PDB file of C-alpha atoms in Angstrom:
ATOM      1  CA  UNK Y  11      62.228 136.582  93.997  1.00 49.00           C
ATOM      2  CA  UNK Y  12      60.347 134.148  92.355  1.00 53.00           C
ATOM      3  CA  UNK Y  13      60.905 133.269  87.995  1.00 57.00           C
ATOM      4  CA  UNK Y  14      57.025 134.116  87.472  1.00 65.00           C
ATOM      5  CA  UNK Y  15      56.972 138.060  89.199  1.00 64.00           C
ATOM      6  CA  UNK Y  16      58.605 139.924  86.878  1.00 67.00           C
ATOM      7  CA  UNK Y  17      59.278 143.603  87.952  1.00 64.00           C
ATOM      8  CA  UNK Y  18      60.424 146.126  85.659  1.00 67.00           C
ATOM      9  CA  UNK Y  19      63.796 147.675  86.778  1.00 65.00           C
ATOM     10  CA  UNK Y  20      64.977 151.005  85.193  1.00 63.00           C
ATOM     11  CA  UNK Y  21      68.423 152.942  85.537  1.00 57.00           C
ATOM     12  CA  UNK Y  22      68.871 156.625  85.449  1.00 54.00           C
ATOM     13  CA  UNK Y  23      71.867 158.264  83.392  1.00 50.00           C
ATOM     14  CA  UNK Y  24      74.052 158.994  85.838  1.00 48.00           C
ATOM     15  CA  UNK Y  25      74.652 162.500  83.651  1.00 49.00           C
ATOM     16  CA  UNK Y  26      71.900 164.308  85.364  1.00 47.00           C
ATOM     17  CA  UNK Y  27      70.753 166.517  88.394  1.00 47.00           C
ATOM     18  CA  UNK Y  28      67.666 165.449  89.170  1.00 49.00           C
ATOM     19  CA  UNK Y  29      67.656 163.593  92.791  1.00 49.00           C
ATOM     20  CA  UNK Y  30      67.228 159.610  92.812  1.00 48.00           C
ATOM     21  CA  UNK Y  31      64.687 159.290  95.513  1.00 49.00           C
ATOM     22  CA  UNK Y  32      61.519 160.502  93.571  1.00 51.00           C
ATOM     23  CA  UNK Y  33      58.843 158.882  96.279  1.00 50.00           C
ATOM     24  CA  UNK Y  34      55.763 160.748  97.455  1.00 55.00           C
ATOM     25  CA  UNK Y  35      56.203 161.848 100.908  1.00 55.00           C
ATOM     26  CA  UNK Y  36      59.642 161.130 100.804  1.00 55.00           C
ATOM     27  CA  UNK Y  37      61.250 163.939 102.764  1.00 58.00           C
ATOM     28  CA  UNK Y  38      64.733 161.749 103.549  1.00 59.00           C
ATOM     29  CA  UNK Y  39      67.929 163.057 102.285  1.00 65.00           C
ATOM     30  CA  UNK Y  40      68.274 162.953  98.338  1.00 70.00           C
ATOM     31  CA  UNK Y  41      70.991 160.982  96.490  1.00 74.00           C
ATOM     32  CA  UNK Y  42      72.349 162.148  93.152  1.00 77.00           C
ATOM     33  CA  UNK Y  43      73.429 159.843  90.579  1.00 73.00           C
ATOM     34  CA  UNK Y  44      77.180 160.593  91.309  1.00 78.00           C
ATOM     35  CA  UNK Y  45      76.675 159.258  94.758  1.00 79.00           C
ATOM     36  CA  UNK Y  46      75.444 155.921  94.157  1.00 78.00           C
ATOM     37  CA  UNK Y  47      77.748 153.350  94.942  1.00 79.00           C
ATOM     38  CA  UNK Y  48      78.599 150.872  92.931  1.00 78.00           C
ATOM     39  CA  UNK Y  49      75.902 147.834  92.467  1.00 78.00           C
ATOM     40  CA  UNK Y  50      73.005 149.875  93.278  1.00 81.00           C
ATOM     41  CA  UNK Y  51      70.373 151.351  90.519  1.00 80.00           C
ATOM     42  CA  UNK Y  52      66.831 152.831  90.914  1.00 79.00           C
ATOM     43  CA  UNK Y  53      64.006 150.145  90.754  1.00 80.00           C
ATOM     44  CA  UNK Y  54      60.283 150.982  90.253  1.00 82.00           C
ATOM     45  CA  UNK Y  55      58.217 148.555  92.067  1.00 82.00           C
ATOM     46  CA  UNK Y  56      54.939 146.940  90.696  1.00 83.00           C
ATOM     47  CA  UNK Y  57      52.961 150.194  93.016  1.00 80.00           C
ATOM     48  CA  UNK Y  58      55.196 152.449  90.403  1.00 79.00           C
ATOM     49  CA  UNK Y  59      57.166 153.680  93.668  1.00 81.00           C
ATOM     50  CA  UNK Y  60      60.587 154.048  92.948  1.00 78.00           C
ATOM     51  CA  UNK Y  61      63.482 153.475  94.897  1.00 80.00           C
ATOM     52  CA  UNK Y  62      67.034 152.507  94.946  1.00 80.00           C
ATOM     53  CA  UNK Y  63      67.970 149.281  95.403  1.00 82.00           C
ATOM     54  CA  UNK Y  64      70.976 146.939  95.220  1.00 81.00           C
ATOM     55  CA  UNK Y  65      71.133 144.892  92.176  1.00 77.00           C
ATOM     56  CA  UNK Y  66      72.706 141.174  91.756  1.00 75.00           C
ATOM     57  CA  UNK Y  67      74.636 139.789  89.045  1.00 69.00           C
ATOM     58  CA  UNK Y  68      72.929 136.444  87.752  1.00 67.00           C
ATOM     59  CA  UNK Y  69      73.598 133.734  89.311  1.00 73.00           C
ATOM     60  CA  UNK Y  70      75.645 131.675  86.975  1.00 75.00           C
ATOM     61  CA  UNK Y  71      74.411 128.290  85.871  1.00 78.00           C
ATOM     62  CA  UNK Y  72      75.578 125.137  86.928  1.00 80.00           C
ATOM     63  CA  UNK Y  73      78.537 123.681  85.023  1.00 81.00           C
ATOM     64  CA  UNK Y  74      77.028 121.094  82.424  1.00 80.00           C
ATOM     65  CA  UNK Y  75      77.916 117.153  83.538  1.00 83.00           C
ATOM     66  CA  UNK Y  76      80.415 115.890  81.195  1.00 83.00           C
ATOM     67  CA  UNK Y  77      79.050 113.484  79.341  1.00 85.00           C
ATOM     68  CA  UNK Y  78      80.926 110.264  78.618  1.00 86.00           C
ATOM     69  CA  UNK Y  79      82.848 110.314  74.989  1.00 87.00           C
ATOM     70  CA  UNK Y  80      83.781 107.136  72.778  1.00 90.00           C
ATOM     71  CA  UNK Y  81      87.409 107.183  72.482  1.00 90.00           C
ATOM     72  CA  UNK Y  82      88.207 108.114  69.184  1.00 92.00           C
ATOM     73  CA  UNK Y  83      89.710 105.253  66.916  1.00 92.00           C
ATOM     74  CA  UNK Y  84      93.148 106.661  66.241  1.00 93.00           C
ATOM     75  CA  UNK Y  85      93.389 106.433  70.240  1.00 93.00           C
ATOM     76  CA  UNK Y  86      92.872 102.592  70.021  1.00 92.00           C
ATOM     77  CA  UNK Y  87      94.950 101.890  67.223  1.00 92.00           C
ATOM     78  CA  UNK Y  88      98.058 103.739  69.108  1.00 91.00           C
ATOM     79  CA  UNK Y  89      96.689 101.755  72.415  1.00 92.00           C
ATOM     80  CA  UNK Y  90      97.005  98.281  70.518  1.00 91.00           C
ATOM     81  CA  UNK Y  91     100.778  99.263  68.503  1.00 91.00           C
ATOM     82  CA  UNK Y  92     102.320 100.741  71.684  1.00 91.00           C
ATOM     83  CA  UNK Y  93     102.731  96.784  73.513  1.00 91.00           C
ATOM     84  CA  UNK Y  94     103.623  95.356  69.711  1.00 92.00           C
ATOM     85  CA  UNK Y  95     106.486  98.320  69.111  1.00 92.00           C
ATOM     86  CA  UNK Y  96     107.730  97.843  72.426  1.00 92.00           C
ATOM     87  CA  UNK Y  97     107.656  93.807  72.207  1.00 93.00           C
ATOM     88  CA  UNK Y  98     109.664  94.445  69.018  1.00 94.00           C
ATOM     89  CA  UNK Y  99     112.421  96.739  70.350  1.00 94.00           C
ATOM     90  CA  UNK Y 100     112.844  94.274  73.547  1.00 95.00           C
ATOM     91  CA  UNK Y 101     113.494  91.166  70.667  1.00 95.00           C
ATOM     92  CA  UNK Y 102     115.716  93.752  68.285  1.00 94.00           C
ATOM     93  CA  UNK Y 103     118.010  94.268  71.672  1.00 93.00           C
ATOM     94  CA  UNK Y 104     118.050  90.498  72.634  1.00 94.00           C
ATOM     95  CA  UNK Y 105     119.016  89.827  69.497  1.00 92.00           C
ATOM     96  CA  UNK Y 106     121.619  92.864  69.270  1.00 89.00           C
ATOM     97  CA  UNK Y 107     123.083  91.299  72.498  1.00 91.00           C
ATOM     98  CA  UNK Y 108     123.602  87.889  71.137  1.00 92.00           C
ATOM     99  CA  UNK Y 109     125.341  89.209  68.142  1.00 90.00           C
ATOM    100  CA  UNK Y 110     127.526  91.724  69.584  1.00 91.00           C
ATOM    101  CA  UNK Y 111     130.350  89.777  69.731  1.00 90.00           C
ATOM    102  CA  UNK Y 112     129.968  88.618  65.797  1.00 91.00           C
ATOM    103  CA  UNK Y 113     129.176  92.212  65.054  1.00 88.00           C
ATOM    104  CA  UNK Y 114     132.544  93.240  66.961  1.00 91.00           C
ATOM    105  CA  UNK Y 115     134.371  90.592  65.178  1.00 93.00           C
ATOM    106  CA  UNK Y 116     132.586  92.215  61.743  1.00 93.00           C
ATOM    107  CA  UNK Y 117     133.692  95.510  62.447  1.00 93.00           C
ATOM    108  CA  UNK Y 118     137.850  94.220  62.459  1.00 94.00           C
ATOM    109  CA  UNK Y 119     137.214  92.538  59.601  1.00 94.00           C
ATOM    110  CA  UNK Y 120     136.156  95.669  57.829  1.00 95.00           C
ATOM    111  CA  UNK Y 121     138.393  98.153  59.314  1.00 95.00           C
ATOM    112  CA  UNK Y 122     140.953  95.510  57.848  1.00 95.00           C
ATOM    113  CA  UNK Y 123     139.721  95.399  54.266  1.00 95.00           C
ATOM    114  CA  UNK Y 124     139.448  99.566  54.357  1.00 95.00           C
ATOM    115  CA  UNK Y 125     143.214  99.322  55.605  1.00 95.00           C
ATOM    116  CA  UNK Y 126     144.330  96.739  52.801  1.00 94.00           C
ATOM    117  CA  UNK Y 127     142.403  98.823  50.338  1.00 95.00           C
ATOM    118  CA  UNK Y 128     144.024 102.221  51.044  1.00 94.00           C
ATOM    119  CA  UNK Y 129     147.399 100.304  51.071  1.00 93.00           C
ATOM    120  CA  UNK Y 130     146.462  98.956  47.653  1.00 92.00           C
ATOM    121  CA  UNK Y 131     145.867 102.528  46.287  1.00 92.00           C
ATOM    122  CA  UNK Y 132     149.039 103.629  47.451  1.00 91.00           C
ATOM    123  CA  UNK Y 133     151.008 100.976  46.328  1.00 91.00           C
ATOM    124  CA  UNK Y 134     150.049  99.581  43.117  1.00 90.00           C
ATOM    125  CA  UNK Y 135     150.799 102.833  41.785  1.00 88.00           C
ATOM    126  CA  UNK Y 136     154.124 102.590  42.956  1.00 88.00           C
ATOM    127  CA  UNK Y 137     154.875  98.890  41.921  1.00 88.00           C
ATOM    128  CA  UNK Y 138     153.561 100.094  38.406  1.00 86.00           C
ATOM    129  CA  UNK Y 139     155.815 102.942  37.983  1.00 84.00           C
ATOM    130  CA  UNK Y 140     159.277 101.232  39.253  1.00 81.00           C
ATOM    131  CA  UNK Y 141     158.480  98.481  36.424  1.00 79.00           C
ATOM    132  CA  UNK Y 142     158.181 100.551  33.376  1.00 78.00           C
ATOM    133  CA  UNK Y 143     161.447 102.237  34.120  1.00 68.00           C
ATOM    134  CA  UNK Y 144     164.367 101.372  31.561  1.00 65.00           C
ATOM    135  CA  UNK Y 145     167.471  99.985  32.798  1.00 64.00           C
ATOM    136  CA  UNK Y 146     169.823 102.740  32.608  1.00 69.00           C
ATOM    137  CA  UNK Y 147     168.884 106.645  32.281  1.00 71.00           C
ATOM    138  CA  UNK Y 148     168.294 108.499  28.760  1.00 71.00           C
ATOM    139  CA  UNK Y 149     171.442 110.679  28.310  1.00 78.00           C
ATOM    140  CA  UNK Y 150     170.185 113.565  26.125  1.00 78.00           C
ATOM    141  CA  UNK Y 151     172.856 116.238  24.094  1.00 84.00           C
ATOM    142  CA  UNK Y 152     172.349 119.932  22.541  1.00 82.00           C
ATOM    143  CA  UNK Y 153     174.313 121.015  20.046  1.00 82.00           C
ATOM    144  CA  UNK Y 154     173.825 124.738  19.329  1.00 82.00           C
ATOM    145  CA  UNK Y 155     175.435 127.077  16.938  1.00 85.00           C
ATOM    146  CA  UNK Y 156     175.740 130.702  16.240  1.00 83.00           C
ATOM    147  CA  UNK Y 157     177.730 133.186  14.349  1.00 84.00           C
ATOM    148  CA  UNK Y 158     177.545 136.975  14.944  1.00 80.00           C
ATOM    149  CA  UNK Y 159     176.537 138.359  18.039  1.00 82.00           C
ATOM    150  CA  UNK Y 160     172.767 138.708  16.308  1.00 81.00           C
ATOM    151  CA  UNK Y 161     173.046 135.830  14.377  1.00 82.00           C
ATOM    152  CA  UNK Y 162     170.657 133.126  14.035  1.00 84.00           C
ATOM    153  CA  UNK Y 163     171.423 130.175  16.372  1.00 82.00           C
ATOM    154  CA  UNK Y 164     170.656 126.589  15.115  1.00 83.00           C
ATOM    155  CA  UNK Y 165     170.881 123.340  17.225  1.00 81.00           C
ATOM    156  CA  UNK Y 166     170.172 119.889  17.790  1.00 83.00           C
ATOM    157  CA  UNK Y 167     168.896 117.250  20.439  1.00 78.00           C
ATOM    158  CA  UNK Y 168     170.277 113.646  20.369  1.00 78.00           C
ATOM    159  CA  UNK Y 169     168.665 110.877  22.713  1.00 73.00           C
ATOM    160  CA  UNK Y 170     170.830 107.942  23.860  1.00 67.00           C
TER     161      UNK Y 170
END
């Protein structure tokens, strides 16, 4: 079938009784619209005959060539920083691995201050309170009085 003939194709509902092959001088068997397999539909030819015939899907098209796209720019900048980040993380570990041991020796030193310092606050306090203490202990005395078994009691307090 050629693009230029153009034939005109029509479809009966499939709802009524009338029989499909509707040709002059047909006497062949008759097909109702129930019977019609799947795919095939009732075509009236350019001589207005019509008659059933089996009917294609279009052919699909073929796939568009991809075309060649600029890489975008934020592609190339990541491209050019990927070898310069990498570079520097190789120099930030040779330079970690030369100063591991002075980074060891570091950490002793400061896990030696944070000891001295926690000694500090536990002992200063204690150096400060053993000095203010007086020589011998403050002897305190009550004196209290009373008379009557509901009487008013009166007393005092004498520091040594």
């Amino acid at each position: 079938m050629h693009p230029e003939t153009r034939y005109e194709i029509t479809t009966i509902t499939r709802t009524g009784r009338e029989p499909l092959a509707h040709n002059p001088g047909w006497d062949g068997p008759r097909i109702l619209p129930e019977e019609l397999p799947p795919g095939v539909q009732v075509v009236t030819l350019p001589g207005g005959i019509r008659t059933l015939a089996y009917t294609q899907p279009p052919t699909p098209t073929a796939p568009a060539v991809p075309v060649a796209q600029p890489v975008p720019a934020w592609a190339k900048t990541i491209a050019l920083l990927a070898p310069t980040v990498g570079g520097g993380i190789a120099a930030a570990s040779v330079g970690l691995s030369y100063a591991a041991p002075g980074l060891i020796a570091m950490s002793h030193a400061l896990w030696s201050a944070v000891a001295l310092i926690a000694a500090g606050v536990i002992a200063v306090p204690l150096i400060l309170r053993t000095a203010r203490r007086p020589a011998s202990p403050a002897q305190i005395t009550q004196n209290i009085t009373a008379t009557g078994l509901f009487g008013r009691a009166n007393g005092t307090i004498n520091h040594h």
